[in-house]
Short mmCIF file of C-alpha atoms and ligand atoms in Angstrom, two decimals:
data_model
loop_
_atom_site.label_atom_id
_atom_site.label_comp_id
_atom_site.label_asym_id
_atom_site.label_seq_id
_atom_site.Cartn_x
_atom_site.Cartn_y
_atom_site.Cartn_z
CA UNK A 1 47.95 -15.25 13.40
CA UNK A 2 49.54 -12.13 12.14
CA UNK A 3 46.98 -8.65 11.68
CA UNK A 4 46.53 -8.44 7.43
CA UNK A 5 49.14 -5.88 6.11
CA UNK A 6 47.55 -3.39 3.88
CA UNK A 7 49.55 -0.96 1.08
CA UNK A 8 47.84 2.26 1.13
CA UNK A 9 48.67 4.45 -1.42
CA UNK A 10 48.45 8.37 -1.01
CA UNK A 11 48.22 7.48 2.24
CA UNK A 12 50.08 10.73 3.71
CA UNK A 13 46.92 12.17 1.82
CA UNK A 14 43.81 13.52 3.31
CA UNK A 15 41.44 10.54 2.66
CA UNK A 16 43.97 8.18 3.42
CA UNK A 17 45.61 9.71 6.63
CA UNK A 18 41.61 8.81 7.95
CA UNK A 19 42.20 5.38 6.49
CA UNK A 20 45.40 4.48 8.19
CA UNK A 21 43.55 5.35 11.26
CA UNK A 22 40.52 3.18 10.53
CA UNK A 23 42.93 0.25 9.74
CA UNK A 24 45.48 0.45 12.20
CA UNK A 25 42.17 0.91 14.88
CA UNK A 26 40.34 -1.99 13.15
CA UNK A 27 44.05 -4.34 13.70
CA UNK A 28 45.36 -3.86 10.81
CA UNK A 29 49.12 -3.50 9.86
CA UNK A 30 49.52 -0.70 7.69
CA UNK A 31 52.22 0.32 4.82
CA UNK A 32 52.02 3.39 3.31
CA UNK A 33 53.39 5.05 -0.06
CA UNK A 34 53.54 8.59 -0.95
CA UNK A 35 55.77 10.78 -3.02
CA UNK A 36 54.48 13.94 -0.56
CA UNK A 37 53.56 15.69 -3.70
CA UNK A 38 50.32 17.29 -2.30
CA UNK A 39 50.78 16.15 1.73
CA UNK A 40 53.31 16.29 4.23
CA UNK A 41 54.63 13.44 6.47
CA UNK A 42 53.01 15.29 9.72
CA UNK A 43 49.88 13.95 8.99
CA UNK A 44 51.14 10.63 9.65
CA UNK A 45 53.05 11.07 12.74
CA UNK A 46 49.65 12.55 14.15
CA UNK A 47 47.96 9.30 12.82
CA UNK A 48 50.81 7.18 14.93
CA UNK A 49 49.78 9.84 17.22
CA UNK A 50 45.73 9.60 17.43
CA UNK A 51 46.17 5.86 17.03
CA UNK A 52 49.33 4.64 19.77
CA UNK A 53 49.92 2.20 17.05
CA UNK A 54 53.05 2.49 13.92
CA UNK A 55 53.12 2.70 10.41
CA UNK A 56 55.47 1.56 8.02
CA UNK A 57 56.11 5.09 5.63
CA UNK A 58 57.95 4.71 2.23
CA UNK A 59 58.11 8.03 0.70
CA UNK A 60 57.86 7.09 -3.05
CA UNK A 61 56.49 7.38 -6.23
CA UNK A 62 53.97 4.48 -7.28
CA UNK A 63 54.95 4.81 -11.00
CA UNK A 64 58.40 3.56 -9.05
CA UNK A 65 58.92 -0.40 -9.84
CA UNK A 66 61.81 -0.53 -7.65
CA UNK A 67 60.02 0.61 -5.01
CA UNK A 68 56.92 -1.44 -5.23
CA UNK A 69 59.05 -4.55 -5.93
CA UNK A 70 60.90 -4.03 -2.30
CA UNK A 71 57.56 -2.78 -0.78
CA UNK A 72 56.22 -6.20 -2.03
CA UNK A 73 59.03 -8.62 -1.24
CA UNK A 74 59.64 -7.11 1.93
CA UNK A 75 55.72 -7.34 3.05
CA UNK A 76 53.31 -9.95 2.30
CA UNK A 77 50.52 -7.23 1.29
CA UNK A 78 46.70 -8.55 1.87
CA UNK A 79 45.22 -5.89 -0.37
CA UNK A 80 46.31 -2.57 -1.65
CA UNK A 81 43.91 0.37 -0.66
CA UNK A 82 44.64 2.53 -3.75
CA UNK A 83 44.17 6.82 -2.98
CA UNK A 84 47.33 7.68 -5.10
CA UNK A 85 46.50 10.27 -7.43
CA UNK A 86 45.88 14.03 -8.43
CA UNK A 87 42.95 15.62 -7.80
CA UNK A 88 42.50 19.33 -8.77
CA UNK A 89 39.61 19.74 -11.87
CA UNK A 90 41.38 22.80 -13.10
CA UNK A 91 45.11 21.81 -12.84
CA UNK A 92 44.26 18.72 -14.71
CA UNK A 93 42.94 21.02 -17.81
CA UNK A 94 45.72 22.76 -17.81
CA UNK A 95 48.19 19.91 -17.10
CA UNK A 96 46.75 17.07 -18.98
CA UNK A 97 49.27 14.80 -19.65
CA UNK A 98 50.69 15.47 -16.35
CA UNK A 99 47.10 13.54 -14.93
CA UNK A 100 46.77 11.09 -16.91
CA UNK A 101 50.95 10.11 -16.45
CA UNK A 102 50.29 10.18 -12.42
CA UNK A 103 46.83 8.93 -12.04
CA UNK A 104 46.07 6.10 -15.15
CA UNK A 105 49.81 4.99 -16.09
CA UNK A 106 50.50 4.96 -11.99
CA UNK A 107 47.45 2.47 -11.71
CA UNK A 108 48.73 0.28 -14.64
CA UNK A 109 52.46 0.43 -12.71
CA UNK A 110 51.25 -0.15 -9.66
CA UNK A 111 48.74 -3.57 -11.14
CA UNK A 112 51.18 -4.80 -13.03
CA UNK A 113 53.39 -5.17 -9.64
CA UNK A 114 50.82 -6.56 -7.83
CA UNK A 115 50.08 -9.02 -10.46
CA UNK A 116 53.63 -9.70 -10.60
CA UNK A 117 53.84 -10.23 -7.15
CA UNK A 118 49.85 -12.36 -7.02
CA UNK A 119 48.76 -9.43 -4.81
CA UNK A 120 44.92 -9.23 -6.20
CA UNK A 121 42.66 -7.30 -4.13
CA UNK A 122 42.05 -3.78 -4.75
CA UNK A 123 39.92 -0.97 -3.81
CA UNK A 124 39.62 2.33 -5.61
CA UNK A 125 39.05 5.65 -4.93
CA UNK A 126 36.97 6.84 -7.60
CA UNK A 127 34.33 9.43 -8.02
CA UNK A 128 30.79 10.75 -8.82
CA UNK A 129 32.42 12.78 -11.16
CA UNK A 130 32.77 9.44 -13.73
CA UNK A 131 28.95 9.75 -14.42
CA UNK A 132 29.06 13.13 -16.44
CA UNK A 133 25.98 14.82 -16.37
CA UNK A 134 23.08 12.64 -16.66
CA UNK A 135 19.77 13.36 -16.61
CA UNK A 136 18.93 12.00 -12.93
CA UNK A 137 19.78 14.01 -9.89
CA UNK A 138 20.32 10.99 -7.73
CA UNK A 139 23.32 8.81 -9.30
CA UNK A 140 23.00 5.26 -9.12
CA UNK A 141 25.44 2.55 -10.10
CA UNK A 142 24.13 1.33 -12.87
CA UNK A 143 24.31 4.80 -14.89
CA UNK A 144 26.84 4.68 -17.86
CA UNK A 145 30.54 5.95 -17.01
CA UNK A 146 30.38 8.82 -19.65
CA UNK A 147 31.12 12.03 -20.12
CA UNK A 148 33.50 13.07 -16.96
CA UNK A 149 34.18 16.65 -18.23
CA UNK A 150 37.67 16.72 -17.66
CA UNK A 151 40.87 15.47 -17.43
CA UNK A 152 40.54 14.73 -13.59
CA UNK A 153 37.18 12.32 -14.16
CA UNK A 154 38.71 11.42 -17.09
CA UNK A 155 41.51 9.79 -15.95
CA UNK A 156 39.20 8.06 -12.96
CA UNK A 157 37.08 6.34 -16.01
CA UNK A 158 40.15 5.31 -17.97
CA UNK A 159 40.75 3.63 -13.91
CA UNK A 160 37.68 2.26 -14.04
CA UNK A 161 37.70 0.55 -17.53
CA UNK A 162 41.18 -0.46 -16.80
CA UNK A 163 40.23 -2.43 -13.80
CA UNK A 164 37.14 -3.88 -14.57
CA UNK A 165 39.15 -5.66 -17.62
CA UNK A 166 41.58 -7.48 -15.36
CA UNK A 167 39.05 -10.17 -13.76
CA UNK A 168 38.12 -10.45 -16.87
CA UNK A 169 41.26 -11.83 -18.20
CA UNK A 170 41.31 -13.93 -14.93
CA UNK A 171 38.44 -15.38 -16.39
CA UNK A 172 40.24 -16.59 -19.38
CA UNK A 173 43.01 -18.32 -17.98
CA UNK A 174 40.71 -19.95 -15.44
CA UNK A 175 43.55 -18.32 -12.36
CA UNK A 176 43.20 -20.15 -8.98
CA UNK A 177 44.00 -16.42 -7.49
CA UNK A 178 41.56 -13.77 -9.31
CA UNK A 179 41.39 -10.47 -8.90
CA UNK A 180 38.80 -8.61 -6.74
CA UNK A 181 38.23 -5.29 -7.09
CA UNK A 182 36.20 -2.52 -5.65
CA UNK A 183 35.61 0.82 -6.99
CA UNK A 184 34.41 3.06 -4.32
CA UNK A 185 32.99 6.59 -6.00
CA UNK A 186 33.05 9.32 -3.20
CA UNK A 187 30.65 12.65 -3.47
CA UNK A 188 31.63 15.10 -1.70
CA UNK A 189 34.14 14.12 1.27
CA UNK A 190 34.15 17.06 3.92
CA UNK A 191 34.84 17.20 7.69
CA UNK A 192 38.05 15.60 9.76
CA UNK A 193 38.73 13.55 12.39
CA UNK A 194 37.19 14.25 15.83
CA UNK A 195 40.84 14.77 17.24
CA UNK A 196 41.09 17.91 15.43
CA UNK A 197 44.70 16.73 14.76
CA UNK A 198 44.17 15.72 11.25
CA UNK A 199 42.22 17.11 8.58
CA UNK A 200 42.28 18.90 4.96
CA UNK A 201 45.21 20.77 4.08
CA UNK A 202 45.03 22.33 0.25
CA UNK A 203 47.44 23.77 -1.23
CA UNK A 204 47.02 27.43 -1.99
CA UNK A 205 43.78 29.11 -2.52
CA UNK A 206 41.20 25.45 -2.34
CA UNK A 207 39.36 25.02 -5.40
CA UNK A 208 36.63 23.08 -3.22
CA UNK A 209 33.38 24.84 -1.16
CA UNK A 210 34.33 23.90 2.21
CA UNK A 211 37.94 24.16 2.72
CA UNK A 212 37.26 27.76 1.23
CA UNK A 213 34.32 28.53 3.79
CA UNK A 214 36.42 27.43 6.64
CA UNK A 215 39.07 29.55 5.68
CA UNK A 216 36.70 32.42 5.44
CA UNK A 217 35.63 31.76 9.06
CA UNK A 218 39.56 31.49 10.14
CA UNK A 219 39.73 34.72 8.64
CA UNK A 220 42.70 33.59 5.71
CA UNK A 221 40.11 34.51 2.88
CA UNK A 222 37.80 37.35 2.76
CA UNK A 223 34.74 36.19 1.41
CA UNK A 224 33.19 33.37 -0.98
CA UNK A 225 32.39 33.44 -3.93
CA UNK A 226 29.45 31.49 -4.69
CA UNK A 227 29.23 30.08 -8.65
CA UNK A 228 26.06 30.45 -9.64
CA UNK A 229 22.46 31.86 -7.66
CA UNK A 230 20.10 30.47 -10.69
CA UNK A 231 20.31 26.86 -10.74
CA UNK A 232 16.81 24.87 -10.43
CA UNK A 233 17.66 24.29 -6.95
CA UNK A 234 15.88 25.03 -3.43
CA UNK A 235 18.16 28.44 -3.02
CA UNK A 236 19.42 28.37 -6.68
CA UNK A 237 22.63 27.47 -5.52
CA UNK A 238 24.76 24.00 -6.05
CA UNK A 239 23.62 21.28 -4.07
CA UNK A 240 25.88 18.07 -3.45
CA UNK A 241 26.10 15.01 -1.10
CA UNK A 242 28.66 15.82 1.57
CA UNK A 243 29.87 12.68 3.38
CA UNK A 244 32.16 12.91 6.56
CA UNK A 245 35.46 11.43 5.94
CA UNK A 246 35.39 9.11 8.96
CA UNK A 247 31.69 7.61 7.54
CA UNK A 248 34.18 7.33 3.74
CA UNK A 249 36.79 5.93 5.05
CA UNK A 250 34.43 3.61 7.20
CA UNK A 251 33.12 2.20 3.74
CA UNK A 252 36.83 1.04 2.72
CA UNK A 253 37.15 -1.07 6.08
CA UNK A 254 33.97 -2.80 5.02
CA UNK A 255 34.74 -3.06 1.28
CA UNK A 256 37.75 -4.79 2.84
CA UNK A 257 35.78 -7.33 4.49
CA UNK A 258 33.69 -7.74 1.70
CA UNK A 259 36.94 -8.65 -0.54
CA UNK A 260 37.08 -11.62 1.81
CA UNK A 261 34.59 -13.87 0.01
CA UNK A 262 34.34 -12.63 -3.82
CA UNK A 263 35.89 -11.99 -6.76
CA UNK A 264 35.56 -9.70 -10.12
CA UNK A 265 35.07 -6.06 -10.09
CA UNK A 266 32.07 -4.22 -8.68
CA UNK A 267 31.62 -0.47 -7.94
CA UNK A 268 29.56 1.17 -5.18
CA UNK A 269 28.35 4.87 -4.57
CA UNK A 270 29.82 6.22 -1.13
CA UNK A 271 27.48 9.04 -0.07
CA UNK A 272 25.01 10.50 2.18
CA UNK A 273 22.12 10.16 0.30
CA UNK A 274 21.44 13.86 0.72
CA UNK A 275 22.35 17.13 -1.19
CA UNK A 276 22.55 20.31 0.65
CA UNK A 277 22.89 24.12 -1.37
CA UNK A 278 26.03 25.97 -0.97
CA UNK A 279 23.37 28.81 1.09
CA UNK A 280 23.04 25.89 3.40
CA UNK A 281 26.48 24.87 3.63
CA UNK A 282 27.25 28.55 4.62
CA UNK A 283 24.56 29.14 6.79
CA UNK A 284 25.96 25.63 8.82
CA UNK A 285 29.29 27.00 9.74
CA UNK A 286 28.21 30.53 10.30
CA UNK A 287 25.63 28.50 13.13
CA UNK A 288 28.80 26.56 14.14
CA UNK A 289 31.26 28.67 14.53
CA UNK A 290 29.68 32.12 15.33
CA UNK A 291 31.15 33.67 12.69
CA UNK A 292 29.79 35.74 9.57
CA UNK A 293 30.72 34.03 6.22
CA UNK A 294 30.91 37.08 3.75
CA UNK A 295 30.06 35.45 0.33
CA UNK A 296 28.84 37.20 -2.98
CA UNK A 297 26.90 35.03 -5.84
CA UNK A 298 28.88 35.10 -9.31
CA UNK A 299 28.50 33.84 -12.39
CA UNK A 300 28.48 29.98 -12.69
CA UNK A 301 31.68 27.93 -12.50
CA UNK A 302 32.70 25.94 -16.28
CA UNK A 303 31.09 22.25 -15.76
CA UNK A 304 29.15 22.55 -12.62
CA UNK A 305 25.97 20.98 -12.32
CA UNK A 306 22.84 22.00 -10.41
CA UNK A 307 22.78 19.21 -8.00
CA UNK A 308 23.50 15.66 -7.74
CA UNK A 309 23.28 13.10 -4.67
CA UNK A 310 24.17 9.46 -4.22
CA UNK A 311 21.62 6.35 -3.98
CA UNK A 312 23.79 4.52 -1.82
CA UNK A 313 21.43 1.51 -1.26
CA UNK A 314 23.97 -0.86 -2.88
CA UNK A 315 26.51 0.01 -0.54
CA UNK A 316 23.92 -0.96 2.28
CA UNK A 317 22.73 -3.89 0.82
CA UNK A 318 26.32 -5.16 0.17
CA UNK A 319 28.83 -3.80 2.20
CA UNK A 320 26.70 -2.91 5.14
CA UNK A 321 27.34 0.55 5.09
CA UNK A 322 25.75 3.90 5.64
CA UNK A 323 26.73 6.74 6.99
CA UNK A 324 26.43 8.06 10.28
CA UNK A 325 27.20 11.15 10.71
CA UNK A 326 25.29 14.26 9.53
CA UNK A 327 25.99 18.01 8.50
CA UNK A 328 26.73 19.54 11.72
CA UNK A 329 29.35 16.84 12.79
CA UNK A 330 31.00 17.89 9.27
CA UNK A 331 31.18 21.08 9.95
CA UNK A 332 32.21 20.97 13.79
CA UNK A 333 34.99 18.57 12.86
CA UNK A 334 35.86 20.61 10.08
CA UNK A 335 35.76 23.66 12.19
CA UNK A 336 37.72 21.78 14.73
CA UNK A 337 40.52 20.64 12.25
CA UNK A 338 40.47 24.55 10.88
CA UNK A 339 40.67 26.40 14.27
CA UNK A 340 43.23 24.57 15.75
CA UNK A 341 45.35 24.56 12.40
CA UNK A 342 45.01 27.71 10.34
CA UNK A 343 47.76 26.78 8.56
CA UNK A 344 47.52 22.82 7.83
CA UNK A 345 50.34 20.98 8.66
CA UNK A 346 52.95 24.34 8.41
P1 LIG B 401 45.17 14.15 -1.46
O1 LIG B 401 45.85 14.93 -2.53
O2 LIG B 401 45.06 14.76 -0.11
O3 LIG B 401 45.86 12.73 -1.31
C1 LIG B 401 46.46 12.05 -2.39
C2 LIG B 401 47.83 11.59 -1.93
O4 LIG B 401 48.44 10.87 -3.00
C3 LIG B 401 48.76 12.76 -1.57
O5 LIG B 401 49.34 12.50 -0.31
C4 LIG B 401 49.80 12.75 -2.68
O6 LIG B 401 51.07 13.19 -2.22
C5 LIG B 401 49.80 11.28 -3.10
N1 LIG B 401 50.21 11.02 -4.48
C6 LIG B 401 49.75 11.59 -5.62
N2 LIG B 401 50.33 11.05 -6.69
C7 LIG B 401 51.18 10.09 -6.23
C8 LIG B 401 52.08 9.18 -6.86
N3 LIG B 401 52.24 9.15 -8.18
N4 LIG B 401 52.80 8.35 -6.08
C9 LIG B 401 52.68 8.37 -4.74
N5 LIG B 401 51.86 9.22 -4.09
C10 LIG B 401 51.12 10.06 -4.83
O7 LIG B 401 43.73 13.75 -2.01
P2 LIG B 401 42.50 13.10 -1.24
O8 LIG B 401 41.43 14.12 -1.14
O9 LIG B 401 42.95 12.40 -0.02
O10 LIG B 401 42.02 12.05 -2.34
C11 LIG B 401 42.43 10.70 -2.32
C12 LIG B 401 41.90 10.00 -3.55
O11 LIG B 401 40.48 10.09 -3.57
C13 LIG B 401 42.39 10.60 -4.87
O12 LIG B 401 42.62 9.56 -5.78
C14 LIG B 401 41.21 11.45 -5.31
O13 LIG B 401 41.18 11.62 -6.70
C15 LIG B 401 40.05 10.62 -4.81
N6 LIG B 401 38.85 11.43 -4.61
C16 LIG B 401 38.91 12.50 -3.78
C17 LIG B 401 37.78 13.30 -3.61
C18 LIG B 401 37.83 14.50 -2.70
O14 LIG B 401 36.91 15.30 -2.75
N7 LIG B 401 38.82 14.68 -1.86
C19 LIG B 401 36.59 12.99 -4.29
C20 LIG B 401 36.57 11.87 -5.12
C21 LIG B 401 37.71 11.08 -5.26
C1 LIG B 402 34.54 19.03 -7.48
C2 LIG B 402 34.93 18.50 -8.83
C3 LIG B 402 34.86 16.98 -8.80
C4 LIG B 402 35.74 16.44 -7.68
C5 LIG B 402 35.33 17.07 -6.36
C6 LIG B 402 36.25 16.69 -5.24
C7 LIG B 402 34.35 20.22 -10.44
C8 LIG B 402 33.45 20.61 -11.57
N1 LIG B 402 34.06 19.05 -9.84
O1 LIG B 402 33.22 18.62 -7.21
O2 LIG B 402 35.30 16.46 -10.02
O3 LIG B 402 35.61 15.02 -7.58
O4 LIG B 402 35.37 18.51 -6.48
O5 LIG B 402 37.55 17.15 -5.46
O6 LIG B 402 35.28 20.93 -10.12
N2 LIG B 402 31.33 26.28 -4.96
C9 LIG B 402 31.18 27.65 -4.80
N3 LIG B 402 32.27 28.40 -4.51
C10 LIG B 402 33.53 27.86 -4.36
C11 LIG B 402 33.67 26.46 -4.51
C12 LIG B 402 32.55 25.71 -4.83
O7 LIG B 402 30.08 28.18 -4.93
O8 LIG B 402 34.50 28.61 -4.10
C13 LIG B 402 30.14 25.47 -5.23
C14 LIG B 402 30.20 24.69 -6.54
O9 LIG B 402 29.71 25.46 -7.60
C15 LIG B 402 29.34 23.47 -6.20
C16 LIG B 402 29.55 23.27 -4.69
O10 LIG B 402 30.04 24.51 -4.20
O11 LIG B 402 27.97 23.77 -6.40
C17 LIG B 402 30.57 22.17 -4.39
O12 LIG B 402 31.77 22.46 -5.12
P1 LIG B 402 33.12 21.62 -4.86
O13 LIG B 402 33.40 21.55 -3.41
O14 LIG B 402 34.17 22.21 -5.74
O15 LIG B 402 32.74 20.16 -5.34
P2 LIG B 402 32.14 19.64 -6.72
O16 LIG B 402 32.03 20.72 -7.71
O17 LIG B 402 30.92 18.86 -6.42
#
């Protein structure tokens, strides 16, 4: 029997550049599409690289019908692991419309192909950032979707509701093939792959804690600034749930599995169960990698929260996943990834 063929979207990505190497390693064939608009094909030759196994690479747009329509009749596609999208909170308040064009009409292109096509499985990648601000520190699944604060979340709720109507229609018409769908919402993915060949690469200055920190310990940035010292928190600093990317991407291989033998649309928390305060996140890679992290506390960023973590029980109970790694493989793989790349992929 031939290996499952899977479309990965964003795949050149940082999240998915992991995930093509947890397929291809767990025997899958994998097909990936990317328009390169926030990666570089690099990371994927170091995936072929990590991995001794190829890739199929079609550098495209997934709002492109053409392309999905010869992606689709030239591959029989098991499921579509679905990372496409734009992620930067404060570009997508100033860019609106630009968001909601790549990230909610790009899902409805790239559905409406794979319905066209009876390709039905689908996972994902949403976020923690769908549940707003509610009142309890640890998220569960079962909170409302409200209240994302900006365009970014925004358009990953509009996802949501989007999805979670089409098994409903399936319902309806009584389909023989229904659609099963998984909505994985990440916290806080950090760290890279233990190669060190692969890792984050932001664009510019990174809007996010620990690409900044590492680049303060590479020396590219000066010093951090840290939003906010008077939250109700242990330090008075942010706290999150930081999740290796390896244990994240490690949840879509079992979502995967768990696509085998349902149908509908269900969502699960991917986390570590754990928040840790920006102090502590500094104070981890200053132990790691011997150097000082300069940092000064400022005023508080627009829409932060104090602290938030996952309960990612559900994901245990049903996928059979947890994570496995913990805060200093994050930052030693991160560091790794950092050291031996100061530049990303340039
Ligand atoms: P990334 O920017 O590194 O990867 C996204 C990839 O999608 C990039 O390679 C980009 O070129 C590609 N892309 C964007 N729009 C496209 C389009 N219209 N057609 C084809 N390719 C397109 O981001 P990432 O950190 O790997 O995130 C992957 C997914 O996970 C995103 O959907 C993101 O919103 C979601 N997510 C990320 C985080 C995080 O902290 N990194 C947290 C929660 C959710
Ligand atoms: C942010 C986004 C979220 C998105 C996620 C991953 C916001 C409000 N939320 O989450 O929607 O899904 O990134 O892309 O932007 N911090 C500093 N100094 C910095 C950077 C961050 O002190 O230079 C602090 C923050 O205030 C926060 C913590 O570090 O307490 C983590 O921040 P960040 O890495 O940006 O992630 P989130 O804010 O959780």
């Amino acid at each position: 029997m031939s290996a499952e063929k899977i479309l990965v979207t964003g795949g050149a990505g940082y999240i998915g550049s992991h995930a093509c190497i947890e397929l291809l390693e767990a025997g899958y064939d994998v097909i990936v599409i990317d328009n390169l608009s926030n990666s570089k094909p690099e990371s994927l030759a170091r995936v072929e690289k990590i991995t001794g196994k190829s890739l199929c690479f079609v550098q495209a747009d997934i709002r492109d019908k053409q392309a999905l329509n010869d992606i689709f009749n030239q591959h029989e596609i098991y499921a579509v692991l679905h990372f496409a999208g734009l992620k930067a909170v404060g570009e997508s308040c100033a860019q609106p419309i630009r968001y909601y064009q790549n990230n909610v009409y790009g899902t409805l292109v790239l559905t409406e192909m794979m319905q066209q096509f009876g390709i039905k499985k689908i996972i994902f990648s949403s976020s923690a950032t769908v549940y707003g601000e509610p009142d309890s520190v640890k998220y569960t699944e079962d909170l409302p979707v409200f209240g994302a604060t900006n365009p970014y979340g925004k358009s990953k709720a509009m996802v949501e509701d989007i999805l979670k109507d089409l098994p409903i229609a399936d319902d309806l018409s009584n389909y023989s093939n229904p659609w099963n769908i998984i909505l994985l919402r990440y916290f806080n993915p950090i760290g890279a792959h233990k190669s060190g060949l692969i890792g984050e690469d932001p664009n510019g200055i990174p809007n996010n804690l620990v690409p900044y920190v590492s680049q303060v310990a590479v020396g590219k940035l000066d010093q951090l600034s840290v939003f906010g010292g008077d939250y109700p928190t242990i330090d008075g600093t942010g706290v999150r749930d930081y999740i290796h990317v390896v244990d994240l991407v490690k949840g879509h291989i079992q979502a995967l599995q768990a696509l085998n033998n349902s149908s509908g649309c269900r969502a699960y928390n991917l986390g570590a169960g754990k928040g840790y305060s920006v102090l502590e996140i500094v104070s981890a890679f200053e132990r790691i990698t011997g150097k000082t992290i300069k940092y000064k506390i400022v005023e508080r960023r627009a829409g932060d929260i104090a602290e938030n973590y996952a309960d990612s029980s559900l994901a245990l109970r049903e996928l059979n996943w947890q994570t496995e790694k913990n805060l200093d493989d994050m930052v030693t793989d991160t560091w790794r990834w950092q050291s031996a790349n100061p530049n990303g992929y340039k």
